[in-house]
């Protein structure tokens, strides 16, 4: 880690030496009150728009206008195989083989589809372990599957939490639960990066420990994909799902992604909800009555791809492909470390950083607890052009994103924050 210094000059110097600095120009950033670029620290919620997205979207609109349905085969990027232009690049981002990836639906829908296949409770092994304070949609989805199978979340859902119910979950808490209850746990299902605290779970260690106990292991990577380095294949994760509109910058409500480990690629015993887009590509258009799934993650596809919501992802993944996750993560560690350093200089006990202090246990986000005043502070930051968000009851989440945020953004943010606090 660089030795950080106070003073604007340091930020200017860091930006001058930043080899990713030019990527900021490839994005449209929201404007602040002075119609300058806002300090946009909300890429954990909705990533900024890659400028190239509009061009690609317009090309699809033109092909649609000119070609009609033949665009499925004749468009410059044939719509019928649209997601195949993305799987290679997305596979690199999550650390998998291309066959382990499918691009489809929206995140929570995909969570349901994965749970259908990978949550197979029995009377002796019916529990699910999640982290306490998991994203609500994940809690609703998991509870609904527990009930769907005739079990009761009261007895079948285990929530791992910190000491005194703290938000950050220590590894020992997870390993303890596995030790005590592992034999009755069917599924470990965690946010790889928790949306609230920004905590990164050690997915490799957890996966190994849980599988040793016979549990299936899946992750929600909404806050991890495009944020931290992932090696889903090598970690032997069973399945994962994520959205592409947060760190992956593909636009509001854009298409989701799933990972299914190669060892599940050809398992006819796994039940799944089927659709024609998961059917063997060679025989799909023979329109036969019997489902013959594609080997690999694409066998979970249901519908033909939503081209207009997938087009911006092409623009975004081109950028990720140029940069690479290792280089991106390197800058991210510096940028968030610098934010932490500057916040620590503020002489005030009216706020605390709840995100882990060890940079290996966090991504591009610091969650700051401001008892009583968090929402007020967030509003004032917003009207000063410093964008972050507020989460009930008393936390603001601040996410400097290495692709388009600068060290000077961080400097200016803390300058404004310090005055308010
Ligand atoms: C953002 C997010 C979601 C959102 O789900 P959608 O189905 O895309 O609306 C779900 N889970 C987690 C962990 C998230 O961070």
Short mmCIF file of N, CA, C and O in Angstrom, two decimals, residues 102-120 141 144-145 189 239-241 257-260 270-275 297-303:
data_model
loop_
_atom_site.label_atom_id
_atom_site.label_comp_id
_atom_site.label_asym_id
_atom_site.label_seq_id
_atom_site.Cartn_x
_atom_site.Cartn_y
_atom_site.Cartn_z
N UNK A 102 -23.74 -18.33 -17.96
CA UNK A 102 -24.86 -17.99 -18.84
C UNK A 102 -25.32 -16.58 -18.49
O UNK A 102 -25.21 -16.15 -17.33
N UNK A 103 -25.79 -15.87 -19.51
CA UNK A 103 -26.23 -14.48 -19.32
C UNK A 103 -27.71 -14.46 -19.61
O UNK A 103 -28.14 -14.74 -20.74
N UNK A 104 -28.50 -14.19 -18.59
CA UNK A 104 -29.95 -14.37 -18.74
C UNK A 104 -30.73 -13.68 -17.62
O UNK A 104 -30.20 -13.43 -16.55
N UNK A 105 -31.96 -13.35 -17.89
CA UNK A 105 -32.92 -12.89 -16.86
C UNK A 105 -32.38 -11.75 -16.00
O UNK A 105 -31.48 -11.03 -16.40
N UNK A 106 -32.97 -11.63 -14.81
CA UNK A 106 -32.50 -10.66 -13.82
C UNK A 106 -32.01 -11.44 -12.60
O UNK A 106 -32.27 -12.64 -12.48
N UNK A 107 -31.34 -10.76 -11.71
CA UNK A 107 -30.65 -11.46 -10.62
C UNK A 107 -31.58 -12.33 -9.76
O UNK A 107 -31.33 -13.52 -9.59
N UNK A 108 -32.63 -11.75 -9.21
CA UNK A 108 -33.44 -12.53 -8.28
C UNK A 108 -34.13 -13.71 -8.99
O UNK A 108 -34.29 -14.78 -8.41
N UNK A 109 -34.49 -13.50 -10.24
CA UNK A 109 -35.04 -14.62 -11.03
C UNK A 109 -34.00 -15.74 -11.10
O UNK A 109 -34.31 -16.92 -10.90
N UNK A 110 -32.77 -15.37 -11.37
CA UNK A 110 -31.71 -16.38 -11.46
C UNK A 110 -31.45 -17.07 -10.12
O UNK A 110 -31.14 -18.26 -10.08
N UNK A 111 -31.56 -16.31 -9.04
CA UNK A 111 -31.40 -16.92 -7.71
C UNK A 111 -32.45 -18.03 -7.56
O UNK A 111 -32.14 -19.14 -7.14
N UNK A 112 -33.69 -17.72 -7.95
CA UNK A 112 -34.75 -18.74 -7.85
C UNK A 112 -34.40 -19.97 -8.69
O UNK A 112 -34.55 -21.10 -8.24
N UNK A 113 -33.94 -19.73 -9.91
CA UNK A 113 -33.63 -20.87 -10.79
C UNK A 113 -32.50 -21.71 -10.22
O UNK A 113 -32.51 -22.94 -10.32
N UNK A 114 -31.52 -21.05 -9.62
CA UNK A 114 -30.40 -21.79 -9.02
C UNK A 114 -30.87 -22.57 -7.79
O UNK A 114 -30.45 -23.71 -7.56
N UNK A 115 -31.76 -21.95 -6.99
CA UNK A 115 -32.25 -22.65 -5.80
C UNK A 115 -33.08 -23.87 -6.20
O UNK A 115 -33.04 -24.90 -5.51
N UNK A 116 -33.82 -23.77 -7.28
CA UNK A 116 -34.59 -24.93 -7.75
C UNK A 116 -33.65 -26.12 -7.95
O UNK A 116 -33.94 -27.25 -7.56
N UNK A 117 -32.48 -25.86 -8.52
CA UNK A 117 -31.56 -26.97 -8.82
C UNK A 117 -30.66 -27.34 -7.64
O UNK A 117 -30.31 -28.50 -7.47
N UNK A 118 -30.28 -26.37 -6.84
CA UNK A 118 -29.21 -26.62 -5.87
C UNK A 118 -29.64 -26.61 -4.41
O UNK A 118 -28.83 -26.89 -3.53
N UNK A 119 -30.87 -26.27 -4.14
CA UNK A 119 -31.37 -26.43 -2.77
C UNK A 119 -32.32 -27.62 -2.77
O UNK A 119 -33.47 -27.53 -3.21
N UNK A 120 -31.81 -28.75 -2.33
CA UNK A 120 -32.55 -30.02 -2.38
C UNK A 120 -32.67 -30.56 -0.95
O UNK A 120 -31.95 -31.51 -0.58
N UNK A 141 -36.17 -14.72 -1.28
CA UNK A 141 -36.06 -15.85 -2.20
C UNK A 141 -35.77 -17.14 -1.42
O UNK A 141 -36.45 -18.15 -1.61
N UNK A 144 -38.68 -18.29 0.70
CA UNK A 144 -39.79 -18.83 -0.09
C UNK A 144 -39.48 -20.24 -0.57
O UNK A 144 -40.38 -21.08 -0.66
N UNK A 145 -38.21 -20.55 -0.82
CA UNK A 145 -37.86 -21.93 -1.21
C UNK A 145 -37.95 -22.88 -0.02
O UNK A 145 -38.38 -24.02 -0.17
N UNK A 189 -25.38 -20.07 1.44
CA UNK A 189 -25.68 -19.08 0.41
C UNK A 189 -25.38 -17.69 0.96
O UNK A 189 -26.09 -17.18 1.83
N UNK A 239 -22.46 -22.83 -7.45
CA UNK A 239 -23.18 -21.94 -8.35
C UNK A 239 -23.08 -20.50 -7.84
O UNK A 239 -22.74 -20.27 -6.67
N UNK A 240 -23.35 -19.55 -8.72
CA UNK A 240 -23.38 -18.14 -8.32
C UNK A 240 -24.30 -17.39 -9.27
O UNK A 240 -24.62 -17.88 -10.36
N UNK A 241 -24.75 -16.23 -8.82
CA UNK A 241 -25.58 -15.37 -9.67
C UNK A 241 -25.23 -13.92 -9.35
O UNK A 241 -24.80 -13.61 -8.25
N UNK A 257 -26.26 -12.61 -14.70
CA UNK A 257 -25.33 -13.68 -15.06
C UNK A 257 -25.40 -14.82 -14.04
O UNK A 257 -25.72 -14.59 -12.87
N UNK A 258 -25.13 -16.04 -14.51
CA UNK A 258 -25.00 -17.16 -13.56
C UNK A 258 -23.72 -17.94 -13.85
O UNK A 258 -23.19 -17.91 -14.96
N UNK A 259 -23.26 -18.60 -12.80
CA UNK A 259 -22.14 -19.54 -12.90
C UNK A 259 -22.64 -20.88 -12.37
O UNK A 259 -23.25 -20.93 -11.30
N UNK A 260 -22.38 -21.93 -13.12
CA UNK A 260 -22.64 -23.29 -12.63
C UNK A 260 -21.35 -24.07 -12.86
O UNK A 260 -20.84 -24.12 -13.99
N UNK A 270 -30.14 -33.31 -11.80
CA UNK A 270 -30.47 -32.01 -11.20
C UNK A 270 -31.78 -31.52 -11.79
O UNK A 270 -31.88 -31.30 -12.99
N UNK A 271 -32.78 -31.29 -10.95
CA UNK A 271 -34.02 -30.76 -11.48
C UNK A 271 -33.82 -29.31 -11.89
O UNK A 271 -32.97 -28.63 -11.32
N UNK A 272 -34.53 -28.87 -12.88
CA UNK A 272 -34.43 -27.45 -13.24
C UNK A 272 -35.72 -27.04 -13.93
O UNK A 272 -36.45 -27.87 -14.45
N UNK A 273 -35.96 -25.74 -13.93
CA UNK A 273 -37.09 -25.22 -14.68
C UNK A 273 -36.60 -24.94 -16.09
O UNK A 273 -35.68 -24.15 -16.29
N UNK A 274 -37.19 -25.60 -17.06
CA UNK A 274 -36.63 -25.60 -18.41
C UNK A 274 -37.35 -24.64 -19.34
O UNK A 274 -38.51 -24.31 -19.15
N UNK A 275 -36.63 -24.21 -20.36
CA UNK A 275 -37.20 -23.39 -21.44
C UNK A 275 -36.43 -23.67 -22.72
O UNK A 275 -35.32 -24.23 -22.67
N UNK A 297 -23.71 -24.14 -18.09
CA UNK A 297 -24.62 -23.15 -17.52
C UNK A 297 -25.73 -22.74 -18.49
O UNK A 297 -26.86 -22.45 -18.07
N UNK A 298 -25.45 -22.74 -19.78
CA UNK A 298 -26.48 -22.31 -20.73
C UNK A 298 -27.69 -23.25 -20.73
O UNK A 298 -28.76 -22.89 -21.22
N UNK A 299 -27.51 -24.43 -20.19
CA UNK A 299 -28.63 -25.36 -20.06
C UNK A 299 -29.71 -24.84 -19.10
O UNK A 299 -30.79 -25.41 -19.01
N UNK A 300 -29.38 -23.78 -18.33
CA UNK A 300 -30.37 -23.18 -17.43
C UNK A 300 -31.08 -22.01 -18.09
O UNK A 300 -31.95 -21.40 -17.49
N UNK A 301 -30.69 -21.66 -19.31
CA UNK A 301 -31.37 -20.55 -20.00
C UNK A 301 -32.82 -20.93 -20.25
O UNK A 301 -33.13 -22.10 -20.48
N UNK A 302 -33.68 -19.93 -20.25
CA UNK A 302 -35.09 -20.19 -20.47
C UNK A 302 -35.59 -19.51 -21.74
O UNK A 302 -36.18 -20.14 -22.60
N UNK A 303 -35.31 -18.21 -21.83
CA UNK A 303 -35.86 -17.43 -22.94
C UNK A 303 -34.75 -16.93 -23.85
O UNK A 303 -33.57 -16.89 -23.46
#
